[in-house]
XYZ file of C-alpha atoms in Angstrom:
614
model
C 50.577 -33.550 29.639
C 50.207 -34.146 25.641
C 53.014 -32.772 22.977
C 54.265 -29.456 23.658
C 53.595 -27.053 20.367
C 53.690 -23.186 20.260
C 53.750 -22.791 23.843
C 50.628 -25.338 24.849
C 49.947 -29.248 24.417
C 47.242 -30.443 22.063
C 45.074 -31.423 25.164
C 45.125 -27.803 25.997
C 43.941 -27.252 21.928
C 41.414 -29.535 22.081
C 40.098 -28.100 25.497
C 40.327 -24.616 23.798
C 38.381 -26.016 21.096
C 35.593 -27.493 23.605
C 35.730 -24.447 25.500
C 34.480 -22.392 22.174
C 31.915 -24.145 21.334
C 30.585 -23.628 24.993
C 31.377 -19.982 24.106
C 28.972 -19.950 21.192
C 26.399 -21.712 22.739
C 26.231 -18.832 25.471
C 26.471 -15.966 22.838
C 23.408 -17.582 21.064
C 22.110 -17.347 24.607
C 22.692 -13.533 24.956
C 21.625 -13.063 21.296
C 18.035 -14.653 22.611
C 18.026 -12.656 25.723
C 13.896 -12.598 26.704
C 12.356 -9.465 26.160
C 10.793 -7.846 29.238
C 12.564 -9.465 31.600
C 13.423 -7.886 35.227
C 16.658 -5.365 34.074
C 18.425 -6.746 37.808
C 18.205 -10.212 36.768
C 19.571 -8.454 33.361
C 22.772 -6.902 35.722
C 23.136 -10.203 37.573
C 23.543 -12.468 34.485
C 26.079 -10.097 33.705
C 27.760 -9.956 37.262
C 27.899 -13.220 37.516
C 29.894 -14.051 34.112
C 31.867 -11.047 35.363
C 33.106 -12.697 38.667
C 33.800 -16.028 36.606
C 36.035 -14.113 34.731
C 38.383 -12.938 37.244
C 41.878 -14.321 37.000
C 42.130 -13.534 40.989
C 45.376 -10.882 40.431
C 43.454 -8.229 42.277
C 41.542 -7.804 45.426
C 38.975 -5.390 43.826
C 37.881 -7.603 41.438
C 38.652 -10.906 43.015
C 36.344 -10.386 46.227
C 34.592 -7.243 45.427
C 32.397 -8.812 42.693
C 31.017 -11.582 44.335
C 30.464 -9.404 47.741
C 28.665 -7.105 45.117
C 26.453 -10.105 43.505
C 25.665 -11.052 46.869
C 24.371 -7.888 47.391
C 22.283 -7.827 44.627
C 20.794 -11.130 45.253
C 19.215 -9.676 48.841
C 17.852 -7.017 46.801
C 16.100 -9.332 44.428
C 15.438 -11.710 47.020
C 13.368 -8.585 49.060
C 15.630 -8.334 51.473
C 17.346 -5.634 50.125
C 17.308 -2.136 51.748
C 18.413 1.574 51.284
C 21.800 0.795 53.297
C 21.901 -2.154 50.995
C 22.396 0.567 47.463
C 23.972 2.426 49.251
C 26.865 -0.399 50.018
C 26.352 -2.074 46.890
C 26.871 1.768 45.407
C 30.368 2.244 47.609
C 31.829 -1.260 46.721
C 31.212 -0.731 42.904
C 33.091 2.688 43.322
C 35.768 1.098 44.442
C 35.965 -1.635 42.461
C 36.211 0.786 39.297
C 38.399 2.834 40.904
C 41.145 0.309 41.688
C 40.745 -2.868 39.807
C 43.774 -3.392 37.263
C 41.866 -4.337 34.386
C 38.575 -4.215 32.705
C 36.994 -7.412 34.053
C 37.081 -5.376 37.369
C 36.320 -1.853 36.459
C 34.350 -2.392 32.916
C 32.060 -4.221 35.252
C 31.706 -1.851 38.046
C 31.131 0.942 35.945
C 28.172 -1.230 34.077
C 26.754 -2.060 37.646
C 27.209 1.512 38.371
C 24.607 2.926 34.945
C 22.387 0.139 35.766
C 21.619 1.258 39.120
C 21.094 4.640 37.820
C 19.393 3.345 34.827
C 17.196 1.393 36.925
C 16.900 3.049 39.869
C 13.244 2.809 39.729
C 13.118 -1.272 39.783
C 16.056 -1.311 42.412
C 13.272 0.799 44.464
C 10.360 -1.345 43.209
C 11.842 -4.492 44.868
C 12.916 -2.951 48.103
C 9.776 -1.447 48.977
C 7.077 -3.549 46.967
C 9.589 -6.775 47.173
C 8.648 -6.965 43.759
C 9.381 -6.141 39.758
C 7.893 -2.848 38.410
C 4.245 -3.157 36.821
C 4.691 -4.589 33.410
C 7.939 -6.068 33.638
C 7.444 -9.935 32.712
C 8.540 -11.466 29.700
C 7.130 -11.321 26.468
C 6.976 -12.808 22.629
C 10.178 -11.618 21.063
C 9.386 -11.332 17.741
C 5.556 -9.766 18.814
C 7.285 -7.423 21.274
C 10.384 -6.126 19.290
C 7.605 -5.396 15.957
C 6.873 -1.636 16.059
C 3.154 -2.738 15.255
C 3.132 -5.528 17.359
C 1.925 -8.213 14.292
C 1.177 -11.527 15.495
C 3.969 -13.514 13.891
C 3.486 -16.615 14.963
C -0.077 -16.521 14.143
C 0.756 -15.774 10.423
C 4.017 -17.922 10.301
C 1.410 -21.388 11.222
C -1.269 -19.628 8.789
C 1.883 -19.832 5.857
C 2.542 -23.335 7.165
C -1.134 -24.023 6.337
C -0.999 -22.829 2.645
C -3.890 -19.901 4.253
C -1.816 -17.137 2.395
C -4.892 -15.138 2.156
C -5.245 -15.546 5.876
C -2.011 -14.868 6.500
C -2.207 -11.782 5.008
C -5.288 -11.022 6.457
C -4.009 -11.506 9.776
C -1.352 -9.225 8.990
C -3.029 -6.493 8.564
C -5.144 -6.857 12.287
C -1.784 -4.640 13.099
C -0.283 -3.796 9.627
C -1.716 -2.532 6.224
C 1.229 -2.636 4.590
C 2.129 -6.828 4.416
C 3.810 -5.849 0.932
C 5.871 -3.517 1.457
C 7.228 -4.690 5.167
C 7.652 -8.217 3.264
C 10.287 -6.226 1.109
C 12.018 -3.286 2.974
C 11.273 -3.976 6.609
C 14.376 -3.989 8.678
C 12.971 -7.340 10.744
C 13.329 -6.287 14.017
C 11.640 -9.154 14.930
C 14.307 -11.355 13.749
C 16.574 -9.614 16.557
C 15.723 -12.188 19.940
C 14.307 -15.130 18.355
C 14.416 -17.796 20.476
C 15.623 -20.133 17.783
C 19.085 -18.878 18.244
C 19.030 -21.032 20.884
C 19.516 -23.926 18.324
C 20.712 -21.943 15.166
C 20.173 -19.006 14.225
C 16.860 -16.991 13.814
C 13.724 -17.275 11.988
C 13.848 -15.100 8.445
C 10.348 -14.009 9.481
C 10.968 -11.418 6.378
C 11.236 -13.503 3.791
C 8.432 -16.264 5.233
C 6.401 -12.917 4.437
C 7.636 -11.866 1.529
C 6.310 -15.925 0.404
C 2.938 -15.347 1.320
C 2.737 -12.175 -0.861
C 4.157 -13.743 -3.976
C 1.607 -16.489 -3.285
C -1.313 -14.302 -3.183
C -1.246 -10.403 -4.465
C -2.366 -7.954 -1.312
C -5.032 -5.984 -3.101
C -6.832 -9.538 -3.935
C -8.029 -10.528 -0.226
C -10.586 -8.614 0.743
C -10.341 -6.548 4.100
C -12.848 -6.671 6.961
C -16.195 -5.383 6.952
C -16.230 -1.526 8.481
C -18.107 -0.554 11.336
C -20.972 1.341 10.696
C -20.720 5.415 10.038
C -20.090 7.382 12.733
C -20.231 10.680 10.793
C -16.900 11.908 12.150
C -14.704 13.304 9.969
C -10.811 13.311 10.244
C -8.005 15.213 7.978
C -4.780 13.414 7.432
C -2.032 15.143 6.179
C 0.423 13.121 3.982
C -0.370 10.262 2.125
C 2.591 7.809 3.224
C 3.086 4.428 5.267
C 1.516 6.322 8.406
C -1.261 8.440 6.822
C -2.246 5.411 5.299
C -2.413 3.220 7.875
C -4.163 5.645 10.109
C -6.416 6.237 7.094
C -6.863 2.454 6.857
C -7.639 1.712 11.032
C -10.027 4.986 11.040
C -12.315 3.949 7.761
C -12.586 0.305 9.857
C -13.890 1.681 12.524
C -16.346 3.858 10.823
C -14.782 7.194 10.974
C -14.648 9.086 7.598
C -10.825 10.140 6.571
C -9.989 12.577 3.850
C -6.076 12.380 2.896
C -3.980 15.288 1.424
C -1.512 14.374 -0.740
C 1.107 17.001 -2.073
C 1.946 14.519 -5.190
C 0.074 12.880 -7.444
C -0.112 9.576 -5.981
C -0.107 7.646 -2.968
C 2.899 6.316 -1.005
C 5.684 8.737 0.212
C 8.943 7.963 0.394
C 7.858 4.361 -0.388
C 7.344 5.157 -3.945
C 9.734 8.513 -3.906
C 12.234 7.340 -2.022
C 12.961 4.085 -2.362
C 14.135 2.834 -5.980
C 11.955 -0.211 -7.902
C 14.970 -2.985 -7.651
C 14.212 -3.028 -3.756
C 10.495 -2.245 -3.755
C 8.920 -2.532 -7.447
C 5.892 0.234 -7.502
C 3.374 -2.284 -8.518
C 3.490 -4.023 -5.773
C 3.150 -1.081 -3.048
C -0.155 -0.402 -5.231
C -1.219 -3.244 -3.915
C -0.891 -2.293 -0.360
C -2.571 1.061 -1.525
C -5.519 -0.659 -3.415
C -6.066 -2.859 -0.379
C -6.244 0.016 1.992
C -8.384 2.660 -0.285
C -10.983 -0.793 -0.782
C -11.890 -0.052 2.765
C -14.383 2.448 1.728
C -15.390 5.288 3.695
C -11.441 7.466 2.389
C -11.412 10.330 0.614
C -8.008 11.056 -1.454
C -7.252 14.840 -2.493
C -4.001 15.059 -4.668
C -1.696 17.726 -5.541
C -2.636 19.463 -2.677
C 0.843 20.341 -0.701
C -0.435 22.104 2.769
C 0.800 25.645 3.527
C 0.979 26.138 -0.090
C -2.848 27.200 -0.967
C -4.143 24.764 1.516
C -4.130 26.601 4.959
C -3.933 23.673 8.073
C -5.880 26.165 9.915
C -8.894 25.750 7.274
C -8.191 22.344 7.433
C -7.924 21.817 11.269
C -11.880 23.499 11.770
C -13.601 21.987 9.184
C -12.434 18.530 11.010
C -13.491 16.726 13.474
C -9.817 15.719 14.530
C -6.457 15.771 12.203
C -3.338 13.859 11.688
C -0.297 15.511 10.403
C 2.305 12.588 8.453
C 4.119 14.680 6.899
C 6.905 12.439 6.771
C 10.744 13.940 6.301
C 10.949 14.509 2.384
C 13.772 16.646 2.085
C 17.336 16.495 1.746
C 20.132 18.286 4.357
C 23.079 20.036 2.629
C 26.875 20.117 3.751
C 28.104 23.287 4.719
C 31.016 23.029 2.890
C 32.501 24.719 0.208
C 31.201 24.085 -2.798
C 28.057 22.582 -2.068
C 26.279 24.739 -4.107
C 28.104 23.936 -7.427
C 26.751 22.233 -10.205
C 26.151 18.404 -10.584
C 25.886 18.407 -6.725
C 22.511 17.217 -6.537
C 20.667 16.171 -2.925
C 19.937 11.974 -2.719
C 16.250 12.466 -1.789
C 16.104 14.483 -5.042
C 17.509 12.414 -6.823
C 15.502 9.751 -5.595
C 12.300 11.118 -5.770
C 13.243 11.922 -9.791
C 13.469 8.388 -10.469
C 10.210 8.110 -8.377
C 8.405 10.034 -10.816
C 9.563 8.236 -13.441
C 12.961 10.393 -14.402
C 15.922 8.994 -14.424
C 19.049 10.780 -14.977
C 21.561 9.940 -17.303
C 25.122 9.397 -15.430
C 26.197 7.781 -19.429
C 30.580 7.810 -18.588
C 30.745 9.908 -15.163
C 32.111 9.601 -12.154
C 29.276 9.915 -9.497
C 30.518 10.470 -5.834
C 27.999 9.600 -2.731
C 28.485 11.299 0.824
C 26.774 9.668 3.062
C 26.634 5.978 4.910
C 22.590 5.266 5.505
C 20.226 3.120 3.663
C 19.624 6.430 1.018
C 23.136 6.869 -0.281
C 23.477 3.400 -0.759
C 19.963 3.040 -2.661
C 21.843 6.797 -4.338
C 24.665 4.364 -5.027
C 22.856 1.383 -6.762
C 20.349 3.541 -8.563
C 23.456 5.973 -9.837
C 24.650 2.394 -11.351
C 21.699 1.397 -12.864
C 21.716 5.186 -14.664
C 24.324 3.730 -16.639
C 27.525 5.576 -14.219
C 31.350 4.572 -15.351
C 31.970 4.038 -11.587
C 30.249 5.079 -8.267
C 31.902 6.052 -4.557
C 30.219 5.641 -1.674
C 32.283 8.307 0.932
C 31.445 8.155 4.438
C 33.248 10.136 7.977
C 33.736 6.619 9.976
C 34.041 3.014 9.518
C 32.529 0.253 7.313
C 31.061 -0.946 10.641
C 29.875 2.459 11.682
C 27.598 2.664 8.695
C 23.875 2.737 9.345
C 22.739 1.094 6.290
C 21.805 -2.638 6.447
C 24.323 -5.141 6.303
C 22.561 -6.204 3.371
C 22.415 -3.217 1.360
C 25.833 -1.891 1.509
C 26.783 -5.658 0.668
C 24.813 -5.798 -2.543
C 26.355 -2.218 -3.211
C 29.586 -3.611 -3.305
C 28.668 -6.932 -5.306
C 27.469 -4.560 -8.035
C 30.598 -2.135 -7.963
C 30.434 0.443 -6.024
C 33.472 1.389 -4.067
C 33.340 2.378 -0.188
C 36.003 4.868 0.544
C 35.718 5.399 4.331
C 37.049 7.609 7.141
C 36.954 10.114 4.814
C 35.119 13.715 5.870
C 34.143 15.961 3.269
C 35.858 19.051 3.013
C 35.034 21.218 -0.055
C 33.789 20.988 -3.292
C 36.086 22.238 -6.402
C 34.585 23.416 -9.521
C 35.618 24.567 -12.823
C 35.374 27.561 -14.910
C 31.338 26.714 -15.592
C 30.242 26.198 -11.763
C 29.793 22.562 -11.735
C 31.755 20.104 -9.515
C 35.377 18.304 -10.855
C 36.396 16.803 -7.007
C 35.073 16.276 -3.842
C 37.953 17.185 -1.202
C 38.380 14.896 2.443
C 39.965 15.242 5.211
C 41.124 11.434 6.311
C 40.276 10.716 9.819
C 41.191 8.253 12.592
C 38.418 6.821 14.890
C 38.284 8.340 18.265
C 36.511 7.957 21.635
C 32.822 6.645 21.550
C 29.796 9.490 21.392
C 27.000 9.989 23.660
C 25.001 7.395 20.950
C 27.703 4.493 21.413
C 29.068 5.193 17.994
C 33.094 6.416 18.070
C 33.594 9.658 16.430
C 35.670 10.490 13.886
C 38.605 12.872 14.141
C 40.916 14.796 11.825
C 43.891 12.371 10.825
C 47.397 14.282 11.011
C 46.933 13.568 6.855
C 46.897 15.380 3.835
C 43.778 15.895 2.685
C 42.870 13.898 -0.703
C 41.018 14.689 -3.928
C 38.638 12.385 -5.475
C 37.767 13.415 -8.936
C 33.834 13.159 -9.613
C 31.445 14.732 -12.456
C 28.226 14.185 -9.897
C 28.046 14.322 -6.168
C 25.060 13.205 -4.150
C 24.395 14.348 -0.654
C 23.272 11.611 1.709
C 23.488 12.686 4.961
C 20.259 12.941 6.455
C 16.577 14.403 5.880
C 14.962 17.505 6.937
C 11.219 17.695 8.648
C 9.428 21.020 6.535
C 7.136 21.785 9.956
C 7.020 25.909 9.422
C 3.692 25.654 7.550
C 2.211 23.731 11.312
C 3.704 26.325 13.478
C 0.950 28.501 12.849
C -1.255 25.762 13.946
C 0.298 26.046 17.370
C 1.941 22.599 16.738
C 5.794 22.882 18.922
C 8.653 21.712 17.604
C 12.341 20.172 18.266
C 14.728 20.268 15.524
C 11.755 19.955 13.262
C 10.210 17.432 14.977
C 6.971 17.714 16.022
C 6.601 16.873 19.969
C 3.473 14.742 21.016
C 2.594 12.499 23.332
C 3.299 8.287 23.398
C -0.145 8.175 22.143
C 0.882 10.708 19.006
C -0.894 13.430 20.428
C -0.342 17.127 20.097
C -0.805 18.593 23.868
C -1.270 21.869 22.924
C -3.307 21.561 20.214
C -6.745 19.947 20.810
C -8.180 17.275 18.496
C -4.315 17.329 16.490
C -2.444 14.530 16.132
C 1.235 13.387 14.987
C 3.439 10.693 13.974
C 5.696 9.180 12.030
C 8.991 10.773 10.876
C 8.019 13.805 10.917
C 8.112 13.144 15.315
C 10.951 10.641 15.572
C 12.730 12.206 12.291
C 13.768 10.113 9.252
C 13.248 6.173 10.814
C 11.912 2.886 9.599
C 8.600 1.602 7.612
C 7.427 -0.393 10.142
C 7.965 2.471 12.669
C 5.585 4.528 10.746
C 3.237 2.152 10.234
C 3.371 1.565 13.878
C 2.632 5.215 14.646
C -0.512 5.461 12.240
C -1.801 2.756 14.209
C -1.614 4.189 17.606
C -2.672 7.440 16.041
C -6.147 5.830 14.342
C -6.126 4.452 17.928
C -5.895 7.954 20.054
C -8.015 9.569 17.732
C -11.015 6.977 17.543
C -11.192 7.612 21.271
C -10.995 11.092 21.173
C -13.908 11.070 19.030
C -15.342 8.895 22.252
C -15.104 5.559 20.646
C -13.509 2.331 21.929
C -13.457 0.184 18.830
C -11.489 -2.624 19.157
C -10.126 -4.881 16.049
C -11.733 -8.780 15.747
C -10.879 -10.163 12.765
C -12.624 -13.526 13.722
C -8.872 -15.443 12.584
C -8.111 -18.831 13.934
C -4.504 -19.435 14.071
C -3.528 -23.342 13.367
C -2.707 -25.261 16.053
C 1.007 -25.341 17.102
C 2.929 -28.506 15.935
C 5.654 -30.175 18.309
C 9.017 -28.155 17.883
C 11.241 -29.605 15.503
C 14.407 -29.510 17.649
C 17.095 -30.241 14.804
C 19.267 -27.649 14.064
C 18.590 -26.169 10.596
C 20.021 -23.755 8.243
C 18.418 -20.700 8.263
C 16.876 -20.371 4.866
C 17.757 -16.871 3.155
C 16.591 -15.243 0.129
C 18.613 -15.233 -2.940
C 18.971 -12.638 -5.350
C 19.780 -12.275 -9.020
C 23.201 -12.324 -10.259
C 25.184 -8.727 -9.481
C 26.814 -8.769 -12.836
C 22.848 -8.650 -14.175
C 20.806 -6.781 -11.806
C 22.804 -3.611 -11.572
C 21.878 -3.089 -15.297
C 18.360 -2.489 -14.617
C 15.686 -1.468 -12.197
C 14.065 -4.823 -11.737
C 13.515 -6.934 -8.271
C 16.579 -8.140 -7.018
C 15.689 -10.784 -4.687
C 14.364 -14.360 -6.173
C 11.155 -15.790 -4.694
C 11.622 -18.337 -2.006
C 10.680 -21.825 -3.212
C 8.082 -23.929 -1.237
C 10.242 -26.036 -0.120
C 12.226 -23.602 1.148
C 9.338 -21.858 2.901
C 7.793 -25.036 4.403
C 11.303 -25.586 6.051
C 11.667 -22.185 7.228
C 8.120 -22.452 8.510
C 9.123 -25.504 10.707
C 11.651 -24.164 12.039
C 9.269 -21.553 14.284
C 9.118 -22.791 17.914
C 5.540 -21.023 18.174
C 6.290 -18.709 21.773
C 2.681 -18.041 21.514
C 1.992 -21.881 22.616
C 5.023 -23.153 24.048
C 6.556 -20.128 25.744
C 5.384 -17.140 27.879
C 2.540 -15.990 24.933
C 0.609 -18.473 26.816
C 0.861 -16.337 30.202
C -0.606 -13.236 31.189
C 0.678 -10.081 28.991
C 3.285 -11.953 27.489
C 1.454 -11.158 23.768
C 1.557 -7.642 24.429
């Protein structure tokens, strides 16, 4: 039996042990779920773990799962029927409803949503014996882009030392290779299959190489169809104006931009401070994409403020509204209008023009827990503050800034105080702000989003002194001056179609934040692309996009598991002095290696089959 210690033999440690690593294995397994695959397979993975799980206490869970995974299994089999949901329905009731613990009912109730969820497929394979149209698997790292970029493609270009054709193959999907090589969120990174083996592909920073090899604005774009003589407006001059600006003067259509400020870029140069994304190099994204020829910039020209959209909207032969979400939301708290107690996108877009406040000795509080108050945070730093707090309602975890950010906030200084909910805002005899005022909370039940709310603590409430407060929590859509246009709303939001059109509104199109409300880069990039898209055959064109690229030839896998290679940055102690980059460049070396480490889907996996690129 082995020596007995703490209540188990060292066999039973070393089994434990053995058992982990099995463990960790299968999580990378989850982590590289396929994307597109049938959701019931999806629900029987799950089952299945479920019913290997049960200690065999209680009936419910002990017979009732595997009587409900053989149930399942005639339904993907095509042998499933109505009857057949309807038992598998009545047995999962009853498993939630009387199992002891969670193995049992957690997993009922999930079987439960799914079928709901699904509903759809569960039909699809009872009465077609097959999947729903367009459920097969795809490229992970192609599928989970917004703007669908073929990664692999420019991953084997890198591996090639064709920066330039890297790049260029970039933008087939994605103007903007600078700026997504520095801020993008990598979605792509999320299901890479290399997790099978270690961990996954920094597809960022293998981008963020190629543009420090070769400058953007230096490799020329495609040649533009010829003119059609259509004209189209776009409203906004950020990631998705642009890149429907870009995809339209391609394809031969003429496109005028209005631009409120006096350059190009939105919140990606008045928004988003110069130690993440230095300005020079988003003008050379911008340079690239005005070298296209055939687009018209007007600046200083904010619509429904001299500029009527209605003017606008005849003289056009289609327009597309990216207005973006530029402005700040307030609290409604007491307070909130006192002095010091400035708005974060303010703030932000101050430094974006080039004015940066002076925070010389004083205490600069930040509400919020997103991506802008930590950017609020650093920059407040940098503008020479004695100390900066980050306050936030939840949880560390709960925060919806990158891991990244709010750990390079903290390497620099700044001090998280959490599960702490603004209350009011004291002032002194001259109007401007001496303390922010919380109310501590406790984490409570989960929301309708996932995310556990925050309730009032039975606690006093507690004063943080401050000279500055910054409000982070959130961005507002300024849509009034559209209404007239006939464009509906939501909360601000404008409401169009998947394709970005504007239903009741013909020839207007929409996209970007200013639909989904304040979101990612990429995201708007993705939607200026679909717009340029919609619009082109509107106009009753069908242009489609041939570069003429020829990706390399994939290599055999390299099978040995490798450390992910990540990008360094300079020393916090340094950095949060100034405004410059923070990251390093990756080294060659260290590119080539990351490079090798692709498993190129698009030859050896489904990219090969039938809409598994799409």
């Amino acid at each position: 039996m082995g020596v007995k210690m703490a209540g188990y033999t060292l066999e039973q440690g070393s089994s434990k042990k053995q058992i982990d690593e099995i463990l960790e294995k299968f999580r990378r397994k989850l982590e590289a779920y396929p994307i597109g695959v049938c959701p019931l397979i999806v629900q029987m993975s799950l089952l299945h773990t479920s019913k290997n799980q049960t200690c065999g206490k209680c009936v419910p869970c002990r017979d009732g799962l595997p009587r409900l995974e053989e149930l399942l299994q005639l339904v993907l089999d095509g042998e499933g029927t109505k009857d057949t949901l309807e038992e598998m329905k009545n047995l999962a009731e009853y498993i939630r409803d009387n199992s002891d613990c969670a193995i049992g009912y957690e997993t009922a109730g999930d079987m439960l949503e799914g079928m709901e969820v699904f509903y759809d497929e569960y039909v699809s394979h009872i009465e077609d014996n097959s999947c729903q149209k367009g459920t097969e698997q795809k490229l992970p790292c192609v599928a989970l882009c917004p703007a669908h970029v073929d990664i692999p493609g420019y991953i084997a270009l890198i591996g090639e030392k064709d920066y330039a054709g890297a790049i260029h193959l970039i933008r087939k999907d994605n103007p903007f290779p600078t700026a997504c090589a520095m801020i993008c969120e990598h979605p792509c990174e999320e299901r890479c299959r290399r997790s099978l083996i270690d961990s996954p592909l920094n597809i960022r920073g293998l981008k963020k190489f190629a543009v420090d090899q070769v400058a953007a604005d230096t490799v020329p774009l495609p040649q533009s169809n010829v003119i059609t003589g259509k004209k189209v407006a776009v409203v906004g001059g950020g990631p998705s104006g642009l890149t429907a600006a870009y995809f339209l003067s391609l394809m031969g259509h003429k496109a005028v931009i209005f631009e409120e400020n006096e350059k190009l870029g939105g919140m990606l140069r008045y928004g988003i401070p110069n130690y993440r994304f230095p300005k020079e190099r988003l003008d050379e994204d911008i340079k690239a994409i005005l070298s296209a020829g055939n687009i018209d910039v007007i600046y200083n020209s904010p619509v429904g403020r001299g500029i009527s959209i209605e003017d606008i909207n005849k003289e056009y032969d289609a327009l597309y509204v990216a207005i973006g979400a530029q402005t700040g939301k307030n609290l409604r708290i007491k307070g909130a209008n006192c002095g010091n107690v400035t708005s974060a996108v303010d703030m932000l877009r101050e430094i974006g023009y080039g004015n940066y406040p002076d925070y010389s000795g004083k205490r600069v509080v930040v509400i919020g827990g997103g991506n802008v108050a930590m950017d609020c945070a650093r920059s407040a730093l940098r503008c020479k503050a004695a100390e900066v707090t980050v306050v936030y309602r939840r949880r560390q975890e709960d925060m919806t800034a990158l891991a990244s950010e709010i750990e390079g906030a903290v390497m620099e200084g700044v001090e998280l105080t959490t599960l702490q909910a603004p209350l009011k805002i004291e002032a002194d005899k001259n109007g401007n702000c001496t303390a922010l005022w919380t109310q501590p909370q406790r984490i409570g039940t989960y929301d309708k989003e996932g995310r556990p709310r925050p309730v009032d603590a039975k606690k006093e409430p507690e004063r943080i002194p401050c000279d500055v407060i910054l409000i982070a929590v959130g961005q507002d859509i300024i849509s009034e001056p559209f209404q007239g246009l006939g464009m509906p709303t939501e909360r601000k939001c404008f409401i169009t179609t998947p394709e970005g059109a504007v239903k009741e509104v013909e020839g207007v199109f929409s996209g970007g934040d200013c639909v989904t409300g304040p979101s990612t880069v990429i995201k708007a990039v993705a939607a200026g692309k679909v717009a340029a898209f919609s619009i082109d055959e509107y106009l009753g064109y069908h242009h489609k996009m041939n570069l003429g690229i020829k990706v390399p030839d994939a290599n055999p896998n390299i099978r040995i598991p490798t450390g992910r290679v990540n990008i360094t940055e300079r020393k916090p102690s340094i950095r949060k002095h100034d405004f410059l980059h923070v990251e390093n460049e990756m080294s060659y070396e260290e590119a080539m290696q990351e490079v090798s480490r692709c498993l190129r889907c698009d030859h050896y996996g489904c990219g090969v089959l039938e809409g598994g690129r799409d």
